[in-house]
PDB file of C-alpha atoms in Angstrom:
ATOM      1  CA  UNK H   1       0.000   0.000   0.000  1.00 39.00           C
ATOM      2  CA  UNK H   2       2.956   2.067   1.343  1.00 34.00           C
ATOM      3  CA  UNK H   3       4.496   1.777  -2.161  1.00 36.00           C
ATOM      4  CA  UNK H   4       1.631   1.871  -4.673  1.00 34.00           C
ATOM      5  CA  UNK H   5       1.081   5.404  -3.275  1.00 35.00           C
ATOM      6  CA  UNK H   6       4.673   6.902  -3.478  1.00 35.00           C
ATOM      7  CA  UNK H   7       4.527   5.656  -7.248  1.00 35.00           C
ATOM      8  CA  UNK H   8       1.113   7.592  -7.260  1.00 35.00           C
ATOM      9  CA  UNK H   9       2.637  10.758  -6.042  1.00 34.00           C
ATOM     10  CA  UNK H  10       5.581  10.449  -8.727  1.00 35.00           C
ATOM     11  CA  UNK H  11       3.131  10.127 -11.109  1.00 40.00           C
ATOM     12  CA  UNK H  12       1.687  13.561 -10.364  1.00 37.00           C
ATOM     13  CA  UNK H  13       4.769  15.192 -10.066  1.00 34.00           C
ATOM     14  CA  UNK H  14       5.500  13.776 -13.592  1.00 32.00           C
ATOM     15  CA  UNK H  15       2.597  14.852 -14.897  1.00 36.00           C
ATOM     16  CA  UNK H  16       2.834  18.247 -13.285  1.00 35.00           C
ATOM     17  CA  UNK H  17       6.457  18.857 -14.911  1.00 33.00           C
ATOM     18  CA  UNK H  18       5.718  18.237 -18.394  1.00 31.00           C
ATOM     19  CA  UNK H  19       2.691  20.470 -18.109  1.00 31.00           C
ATOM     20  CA  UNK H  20       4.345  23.398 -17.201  1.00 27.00           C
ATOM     21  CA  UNK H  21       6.990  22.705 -20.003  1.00 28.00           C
ATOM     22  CA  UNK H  22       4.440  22.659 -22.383  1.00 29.00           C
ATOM     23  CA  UNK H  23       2.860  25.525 -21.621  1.00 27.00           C
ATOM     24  CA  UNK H  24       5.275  28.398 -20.606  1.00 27.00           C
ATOM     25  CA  UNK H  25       4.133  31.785 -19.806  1.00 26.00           C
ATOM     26  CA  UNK H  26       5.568  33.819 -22.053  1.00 28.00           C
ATOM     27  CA  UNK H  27       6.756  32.992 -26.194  1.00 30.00           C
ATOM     28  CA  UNK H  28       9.741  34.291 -26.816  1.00 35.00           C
ATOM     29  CA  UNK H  29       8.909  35.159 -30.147  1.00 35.00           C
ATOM     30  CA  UNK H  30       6.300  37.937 -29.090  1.00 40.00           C
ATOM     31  CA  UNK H  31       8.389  40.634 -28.203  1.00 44.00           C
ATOM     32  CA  UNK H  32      12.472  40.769 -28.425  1.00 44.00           C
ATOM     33  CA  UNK H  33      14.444  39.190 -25.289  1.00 43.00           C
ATOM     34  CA  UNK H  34      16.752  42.160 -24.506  1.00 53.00           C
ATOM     35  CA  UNK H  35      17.687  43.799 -21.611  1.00 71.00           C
ATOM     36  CA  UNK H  36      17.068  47.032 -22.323  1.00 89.00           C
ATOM     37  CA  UNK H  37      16.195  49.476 -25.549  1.00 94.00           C
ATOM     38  CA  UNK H  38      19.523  51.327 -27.365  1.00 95.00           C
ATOM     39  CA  UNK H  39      16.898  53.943 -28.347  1.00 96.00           C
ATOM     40  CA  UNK H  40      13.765  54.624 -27.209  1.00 97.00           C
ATOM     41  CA  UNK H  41      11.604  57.310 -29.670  1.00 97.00           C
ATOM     42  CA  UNK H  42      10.144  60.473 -27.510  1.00 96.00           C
ATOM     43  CA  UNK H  43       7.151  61.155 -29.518  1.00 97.00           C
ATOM     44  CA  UNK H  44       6.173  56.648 -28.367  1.00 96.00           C
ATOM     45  CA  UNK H  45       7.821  54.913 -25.807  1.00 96.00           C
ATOM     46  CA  UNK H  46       6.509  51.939 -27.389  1.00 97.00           C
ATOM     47  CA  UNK H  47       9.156  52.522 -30.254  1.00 98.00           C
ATOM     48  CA  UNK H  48      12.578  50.645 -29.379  1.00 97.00           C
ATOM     49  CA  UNK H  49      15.688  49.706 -30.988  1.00 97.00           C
ATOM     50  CA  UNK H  50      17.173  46.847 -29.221  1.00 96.00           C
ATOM     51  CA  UNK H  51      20.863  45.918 -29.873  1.00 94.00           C
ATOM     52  CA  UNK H  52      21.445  41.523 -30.805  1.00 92.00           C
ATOM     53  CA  UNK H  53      24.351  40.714 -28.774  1.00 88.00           C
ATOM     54  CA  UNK H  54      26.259  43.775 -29.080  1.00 89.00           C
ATOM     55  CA  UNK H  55      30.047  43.071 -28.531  1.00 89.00           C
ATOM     56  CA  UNK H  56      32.679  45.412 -27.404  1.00 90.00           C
ATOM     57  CA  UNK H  57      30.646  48.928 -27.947  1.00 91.00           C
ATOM     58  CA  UNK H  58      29.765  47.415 -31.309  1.00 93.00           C
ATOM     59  CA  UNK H  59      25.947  45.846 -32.880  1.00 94.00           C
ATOM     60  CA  UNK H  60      25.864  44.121 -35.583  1.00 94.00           C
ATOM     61  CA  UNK H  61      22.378  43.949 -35.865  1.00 95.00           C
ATOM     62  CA  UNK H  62      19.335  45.549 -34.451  1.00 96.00           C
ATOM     63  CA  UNK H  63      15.507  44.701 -33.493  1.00 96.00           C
ATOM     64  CA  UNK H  64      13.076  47.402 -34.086  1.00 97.00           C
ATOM     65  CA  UNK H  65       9.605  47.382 -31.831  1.00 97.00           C
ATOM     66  CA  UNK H  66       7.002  49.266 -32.909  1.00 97.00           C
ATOM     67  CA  UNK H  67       3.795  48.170 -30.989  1.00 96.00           C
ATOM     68  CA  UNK H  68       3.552  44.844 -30.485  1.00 95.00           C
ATOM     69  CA  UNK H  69       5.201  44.912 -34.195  1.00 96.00           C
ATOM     70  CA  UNK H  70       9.156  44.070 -34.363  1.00 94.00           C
ATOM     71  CA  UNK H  71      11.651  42.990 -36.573  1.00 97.00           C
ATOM     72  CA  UNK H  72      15.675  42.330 -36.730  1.00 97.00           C
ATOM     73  CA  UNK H  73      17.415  44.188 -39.501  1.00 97.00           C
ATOM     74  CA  UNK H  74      21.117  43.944 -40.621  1.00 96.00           C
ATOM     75  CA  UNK H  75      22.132  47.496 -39.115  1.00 97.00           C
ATOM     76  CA  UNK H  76      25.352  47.999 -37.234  1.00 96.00           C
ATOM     77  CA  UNK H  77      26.677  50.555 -35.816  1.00 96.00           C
ATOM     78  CA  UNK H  78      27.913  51.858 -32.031  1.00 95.00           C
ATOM     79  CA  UNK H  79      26.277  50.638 -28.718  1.00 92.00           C
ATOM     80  CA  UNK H  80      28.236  53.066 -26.580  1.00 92.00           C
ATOM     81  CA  UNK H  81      26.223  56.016 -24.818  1.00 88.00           C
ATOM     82  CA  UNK H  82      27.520  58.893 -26.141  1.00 91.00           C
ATOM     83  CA  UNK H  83      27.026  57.783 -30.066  1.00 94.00           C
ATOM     84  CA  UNK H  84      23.959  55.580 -29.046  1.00 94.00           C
ATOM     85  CA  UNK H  85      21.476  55.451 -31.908  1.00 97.00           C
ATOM     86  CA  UNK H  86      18.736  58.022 -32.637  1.00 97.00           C
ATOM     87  CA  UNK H  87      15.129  56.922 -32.746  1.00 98.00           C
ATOM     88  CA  UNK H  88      12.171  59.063 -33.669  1.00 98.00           C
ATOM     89  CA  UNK H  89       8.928  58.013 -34.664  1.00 98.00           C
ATOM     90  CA  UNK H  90       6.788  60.710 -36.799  1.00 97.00           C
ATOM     91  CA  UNK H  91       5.679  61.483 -40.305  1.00 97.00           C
ATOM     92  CA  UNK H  92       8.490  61.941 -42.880  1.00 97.00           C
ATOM     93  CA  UNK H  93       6.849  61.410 -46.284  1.00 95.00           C
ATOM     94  CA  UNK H  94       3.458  63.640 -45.982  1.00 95.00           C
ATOM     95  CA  UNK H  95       1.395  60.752 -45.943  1.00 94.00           C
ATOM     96  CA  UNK H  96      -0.695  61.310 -42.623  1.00 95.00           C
ATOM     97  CA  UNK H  97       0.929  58.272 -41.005  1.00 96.00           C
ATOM     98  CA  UNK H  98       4.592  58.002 -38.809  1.00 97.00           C
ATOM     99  CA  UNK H  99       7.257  56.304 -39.674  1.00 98.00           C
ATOM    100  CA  UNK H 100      10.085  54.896 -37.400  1.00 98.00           C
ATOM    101  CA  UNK H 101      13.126  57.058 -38.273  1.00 98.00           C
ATOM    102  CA  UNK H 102      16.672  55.282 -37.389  1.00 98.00           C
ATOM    103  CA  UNK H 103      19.930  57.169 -37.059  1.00 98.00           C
ATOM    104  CA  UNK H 104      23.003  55.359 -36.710  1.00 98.00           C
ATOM    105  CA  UNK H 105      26.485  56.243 -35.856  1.00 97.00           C
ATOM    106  CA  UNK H 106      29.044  53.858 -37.703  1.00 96.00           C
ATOM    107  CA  UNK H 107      32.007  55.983 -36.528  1.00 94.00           C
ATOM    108  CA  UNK H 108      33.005  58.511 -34.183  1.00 94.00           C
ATOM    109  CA  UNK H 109      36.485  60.253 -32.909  1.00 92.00           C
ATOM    110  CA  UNK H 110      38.561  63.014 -34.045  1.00 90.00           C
ATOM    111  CA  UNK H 111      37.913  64.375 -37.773  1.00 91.00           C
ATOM    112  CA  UNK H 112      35.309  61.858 -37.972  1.00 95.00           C
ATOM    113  CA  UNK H 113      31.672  61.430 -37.446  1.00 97.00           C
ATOM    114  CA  UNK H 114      29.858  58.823 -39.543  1.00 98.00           C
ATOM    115  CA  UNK H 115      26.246  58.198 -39.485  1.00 98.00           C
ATOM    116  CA  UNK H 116      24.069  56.402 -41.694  1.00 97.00           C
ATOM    117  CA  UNK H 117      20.023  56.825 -41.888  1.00 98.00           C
ATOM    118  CA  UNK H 118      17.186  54.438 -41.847  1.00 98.00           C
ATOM    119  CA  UNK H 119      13.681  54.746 -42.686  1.00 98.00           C
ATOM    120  CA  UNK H 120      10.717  52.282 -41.616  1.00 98.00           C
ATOM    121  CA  UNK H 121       7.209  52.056 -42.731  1.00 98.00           C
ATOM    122  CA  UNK H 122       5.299  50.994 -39.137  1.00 97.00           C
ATOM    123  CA  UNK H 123       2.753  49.345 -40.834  1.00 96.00           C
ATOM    124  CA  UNK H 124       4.454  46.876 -42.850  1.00 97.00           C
ATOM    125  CA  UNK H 125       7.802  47.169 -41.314  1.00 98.00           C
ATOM    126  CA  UNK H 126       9.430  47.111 -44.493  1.00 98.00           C
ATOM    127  CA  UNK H 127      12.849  49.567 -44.914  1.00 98.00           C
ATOM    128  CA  UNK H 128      12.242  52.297 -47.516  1.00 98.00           C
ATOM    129  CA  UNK H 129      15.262  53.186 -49.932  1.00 98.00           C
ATOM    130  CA  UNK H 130      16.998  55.859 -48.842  1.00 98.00           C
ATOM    131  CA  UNK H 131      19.760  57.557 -51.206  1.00 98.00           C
ATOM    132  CA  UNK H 132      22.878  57.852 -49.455  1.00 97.00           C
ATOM    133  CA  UNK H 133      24.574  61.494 -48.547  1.00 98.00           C
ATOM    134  CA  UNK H 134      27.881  61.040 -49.931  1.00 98.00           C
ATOM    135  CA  UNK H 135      26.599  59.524 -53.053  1.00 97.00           C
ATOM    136  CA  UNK H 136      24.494  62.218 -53.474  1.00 98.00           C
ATOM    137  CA  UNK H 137      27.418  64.531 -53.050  1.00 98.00           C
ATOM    138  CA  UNK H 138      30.025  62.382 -54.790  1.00 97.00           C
ATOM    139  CA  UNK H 139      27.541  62.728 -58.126  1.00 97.00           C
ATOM    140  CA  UNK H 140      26.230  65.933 -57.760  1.00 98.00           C
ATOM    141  CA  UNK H 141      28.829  68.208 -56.267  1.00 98.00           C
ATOM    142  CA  UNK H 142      32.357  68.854 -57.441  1.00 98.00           C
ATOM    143  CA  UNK H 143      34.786  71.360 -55.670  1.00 98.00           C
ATOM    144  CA  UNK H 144      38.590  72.877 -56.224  1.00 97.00           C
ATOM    145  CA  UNK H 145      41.281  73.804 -54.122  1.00 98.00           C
ATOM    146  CA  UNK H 146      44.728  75.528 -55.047  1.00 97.00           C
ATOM    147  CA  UNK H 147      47.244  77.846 -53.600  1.00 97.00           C
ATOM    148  CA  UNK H 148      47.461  81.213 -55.444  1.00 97.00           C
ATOM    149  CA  UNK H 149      49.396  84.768 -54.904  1.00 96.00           C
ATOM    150  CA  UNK H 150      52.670  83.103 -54.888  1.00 95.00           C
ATOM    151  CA  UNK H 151      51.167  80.371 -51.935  1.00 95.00           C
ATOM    152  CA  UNK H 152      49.800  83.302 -49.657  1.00 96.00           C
ATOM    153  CA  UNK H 153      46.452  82.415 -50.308  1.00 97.00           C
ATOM    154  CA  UNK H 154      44.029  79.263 -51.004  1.00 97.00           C
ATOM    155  CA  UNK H 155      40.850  79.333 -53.520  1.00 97.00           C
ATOM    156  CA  UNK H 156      38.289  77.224 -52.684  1.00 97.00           C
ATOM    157  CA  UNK H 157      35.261  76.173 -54.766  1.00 97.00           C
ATOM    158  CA  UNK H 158      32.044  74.093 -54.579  1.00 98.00           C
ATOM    159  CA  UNK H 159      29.874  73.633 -57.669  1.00 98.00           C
ATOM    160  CA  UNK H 160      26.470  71.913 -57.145  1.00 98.00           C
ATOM    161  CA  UNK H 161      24.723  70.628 -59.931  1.00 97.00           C
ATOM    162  CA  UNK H 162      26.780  71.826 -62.222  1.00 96.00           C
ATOM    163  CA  UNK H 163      25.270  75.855 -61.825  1.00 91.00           C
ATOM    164  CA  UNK H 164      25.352  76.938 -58.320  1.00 87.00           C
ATOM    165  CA  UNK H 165      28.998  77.589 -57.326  1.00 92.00           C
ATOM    166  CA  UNK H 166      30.585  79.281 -53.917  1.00 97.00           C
ATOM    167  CA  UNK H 167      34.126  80.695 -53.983  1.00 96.00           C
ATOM    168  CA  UNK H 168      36.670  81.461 -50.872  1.00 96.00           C
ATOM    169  CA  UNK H 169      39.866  83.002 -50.891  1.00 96.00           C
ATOM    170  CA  UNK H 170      40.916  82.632 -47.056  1.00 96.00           C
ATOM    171  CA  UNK H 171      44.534  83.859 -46.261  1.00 96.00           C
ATOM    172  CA  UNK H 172      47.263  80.903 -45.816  1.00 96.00           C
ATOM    173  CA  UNK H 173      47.760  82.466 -42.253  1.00 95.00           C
ATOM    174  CA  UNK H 174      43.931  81.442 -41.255  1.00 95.00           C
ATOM    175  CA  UNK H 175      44.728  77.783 -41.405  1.00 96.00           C
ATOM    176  CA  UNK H 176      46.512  75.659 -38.546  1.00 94.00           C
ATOM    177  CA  UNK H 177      47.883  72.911 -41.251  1.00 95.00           C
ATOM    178  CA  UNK H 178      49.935  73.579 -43.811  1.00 96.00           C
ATOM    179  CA  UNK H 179      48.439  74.432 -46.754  1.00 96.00           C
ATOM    180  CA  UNK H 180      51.074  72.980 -49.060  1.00 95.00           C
ATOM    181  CA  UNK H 181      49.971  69.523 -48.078  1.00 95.00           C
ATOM    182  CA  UNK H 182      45.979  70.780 -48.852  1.00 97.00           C
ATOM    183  CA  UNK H 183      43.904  67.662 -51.098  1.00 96.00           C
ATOM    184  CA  UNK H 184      43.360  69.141 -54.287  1.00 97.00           C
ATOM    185  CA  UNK H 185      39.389  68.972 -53.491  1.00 97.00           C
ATOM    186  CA  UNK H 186      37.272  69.107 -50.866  1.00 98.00           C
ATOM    187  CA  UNK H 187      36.783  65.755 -48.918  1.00 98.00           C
ATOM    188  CA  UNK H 188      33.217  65.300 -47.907  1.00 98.00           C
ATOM    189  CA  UNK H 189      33.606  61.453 -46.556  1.00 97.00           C
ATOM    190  CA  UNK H 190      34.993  61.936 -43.350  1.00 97.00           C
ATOM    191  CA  UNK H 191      32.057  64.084 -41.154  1.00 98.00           C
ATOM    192  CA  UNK H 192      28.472  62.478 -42.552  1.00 98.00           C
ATOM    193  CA  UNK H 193      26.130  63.760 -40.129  1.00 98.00           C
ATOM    194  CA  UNK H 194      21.902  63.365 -40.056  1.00 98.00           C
ATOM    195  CA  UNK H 195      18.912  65.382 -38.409  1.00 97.00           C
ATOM    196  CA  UNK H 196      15.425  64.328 -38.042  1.00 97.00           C
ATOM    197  CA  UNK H 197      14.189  66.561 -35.478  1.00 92.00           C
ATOM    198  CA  UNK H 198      12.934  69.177 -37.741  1.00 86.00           C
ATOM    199  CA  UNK H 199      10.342  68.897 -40.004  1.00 82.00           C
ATOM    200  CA  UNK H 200      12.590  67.836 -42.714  1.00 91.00           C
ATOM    201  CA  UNK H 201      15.236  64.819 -43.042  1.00 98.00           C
ATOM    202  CA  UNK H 202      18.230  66.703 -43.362  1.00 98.00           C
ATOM    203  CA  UNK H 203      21.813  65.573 -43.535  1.00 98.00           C
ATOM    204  CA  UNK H 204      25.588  67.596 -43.057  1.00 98.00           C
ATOM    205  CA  UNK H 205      28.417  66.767 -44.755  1.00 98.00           C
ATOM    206  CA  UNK H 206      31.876  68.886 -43.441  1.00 98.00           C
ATOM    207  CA  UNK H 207      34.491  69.701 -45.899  1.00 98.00           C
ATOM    208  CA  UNK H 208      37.936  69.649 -45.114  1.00 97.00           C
ATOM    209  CA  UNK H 209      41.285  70.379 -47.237  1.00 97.00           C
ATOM    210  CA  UNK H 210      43.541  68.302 -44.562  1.00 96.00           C
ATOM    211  CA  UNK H 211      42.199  65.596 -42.379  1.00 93.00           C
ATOM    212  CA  UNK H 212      42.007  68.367 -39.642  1.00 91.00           C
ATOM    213  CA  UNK H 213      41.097  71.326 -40.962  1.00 96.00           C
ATOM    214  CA  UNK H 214      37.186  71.738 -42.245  1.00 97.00           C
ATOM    215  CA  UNK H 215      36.410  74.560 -44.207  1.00 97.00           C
ATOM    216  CA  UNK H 216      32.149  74.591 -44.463  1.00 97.00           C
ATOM    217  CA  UNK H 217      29.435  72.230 -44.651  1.00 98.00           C
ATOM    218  CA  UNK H 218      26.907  71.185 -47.103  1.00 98.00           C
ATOM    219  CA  UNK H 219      23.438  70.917 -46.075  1.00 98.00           C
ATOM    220  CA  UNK H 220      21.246  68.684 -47.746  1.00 98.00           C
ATOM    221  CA  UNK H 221      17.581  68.348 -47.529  1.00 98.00           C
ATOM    222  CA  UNK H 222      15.390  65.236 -48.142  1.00 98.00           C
ATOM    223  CA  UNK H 223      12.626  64.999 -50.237  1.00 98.00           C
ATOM    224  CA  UNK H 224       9.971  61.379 -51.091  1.00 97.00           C
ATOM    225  CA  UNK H 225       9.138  61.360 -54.352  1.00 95.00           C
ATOM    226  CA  UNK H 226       8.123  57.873 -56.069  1.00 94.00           C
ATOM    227  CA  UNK H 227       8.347  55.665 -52.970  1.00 95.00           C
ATOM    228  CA  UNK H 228      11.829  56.618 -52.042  1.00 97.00           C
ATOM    229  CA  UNK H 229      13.570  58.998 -50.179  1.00 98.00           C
ATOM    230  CA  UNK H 230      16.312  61.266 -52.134  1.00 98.00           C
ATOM    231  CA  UNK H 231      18.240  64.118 -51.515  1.00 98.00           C
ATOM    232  CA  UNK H 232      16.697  67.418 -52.771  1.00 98.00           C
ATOM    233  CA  UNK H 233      18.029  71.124 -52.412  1.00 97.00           C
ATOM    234  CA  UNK H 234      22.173  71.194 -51.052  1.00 98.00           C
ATOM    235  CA  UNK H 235      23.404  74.390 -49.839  1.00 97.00           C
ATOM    236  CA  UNK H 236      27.272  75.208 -48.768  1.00 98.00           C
ATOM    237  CA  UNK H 237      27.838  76.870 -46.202  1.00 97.00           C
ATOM    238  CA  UNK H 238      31.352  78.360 -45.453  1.00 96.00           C
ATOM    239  CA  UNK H 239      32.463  77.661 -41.973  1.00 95.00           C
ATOM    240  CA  UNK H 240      34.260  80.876 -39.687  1.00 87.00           C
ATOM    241  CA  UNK H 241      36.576  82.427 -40.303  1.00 83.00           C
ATOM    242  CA  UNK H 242      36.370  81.790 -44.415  1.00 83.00           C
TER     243      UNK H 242
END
């Protein structure tokens, strides 16, 4: 008797094990296992970015939450604080309805800032094409540098689209670097730098004749046309003292 019910209570406890393995409380696949967001949007905190086993500062890819919505996308970039991701969650294309907007920094340190920019359509969570900054620049914009006045002086000039075209003629004396060992154009590849908190998508992209020494910015504004986001208008914009 003593024995039929000890197998009786193993029984139960059995039974009682594989029914709680069967049925577990929460699904992993219903919302992203992380500890906690990289980026959380201000306009909805229930817009996150979530890193996938970021290693050494560094993610190599990323889970986006929107709602009870998420998916993992191929982005990488930096984990660390102070060049965290950027998250913002509004409406970028004029349709009525927001969009997660993803700002990534791929680089950061001296003479170099590198971001990159994502788009997301919340409904479908599908990535809309976004045109790239520098290869916007590298095809539309072409610029000059040379010494003149016997080396006392350095000319300087950006031509956009082939029409619009800004000229500077800044002293040698103005620059720290020597101007002797200037790039024979303006390098736009080394400061890539995007803004979504105004009403626009906007992007700067720093100029500089030595790896040190910037001269102005473009600014380039964002426009959707055809299911895509492109760069529209670019402006240069001299930095002080040129």
């Amino acid at each position: 008797m003593f024995k039929l019910l000890i197998v009786i209570l193993l029984s139960m406890l059995l039974s009682s094990s594989v029914m709680t393995t069967a049925h577990p409380s929460s699904s992993p696949t219903t919302r992203p296992v992380q500890s906690r967001p990289l980026a959380v949007a201000p306009e909805d905190s229930s817009v996150n970015l979530y890193a996938v086993n970021p290693s050494q500062g560094l993610f190599r890819s990323a889970v986006l939450e929107i709602g009870q919505q998420h998916r993992t996308f191929g982005w990488s970039g930096s984990a660390d604080i102070s060049t965290a991701p950027q998250l913002y969650y509004k409406d970028v294309n004029g349709d009525g309805v927001r969009e997660a907007v993803v700002i990534i920094t791929r680089a950061s340190g001296t003479g170099v800032e590198l971001q990159e920019l994502h788009i997301v359509n919340a409904q479908t969570m599908e990535e809309y094409v976004v045109e790239s900054a520098t290869d916007a620049v590298s095809r539309r914009v072409q610029s000059l540098v040379e010494l003149r006045d016997h080396n006392q002086q350095v000319h300087i000039a950006v031509t956009i689209d082939g029409a619009t075209t800004y000229t500077m003629d800044p002293k040698v004396s103005a620059f720290y670097d020597d101007p002797s060992q200037f790039t024979k154009q303006l390098d736009f590849n080394s400061v890539v730098i995007y803004d979504a908190e105004q009403s626009s998508l906007r992007a700067t992209l720093s100029g500089s004749v030595s790896p040190t020494e910037f001269v102005g910015d473009l600014k380039l504004k964002y426009v959707y046309e055809h299911g895509r986001f492109q760069v529209g208008p670019i402006e240069f914009e001299a930095s002080s003292p040129f």
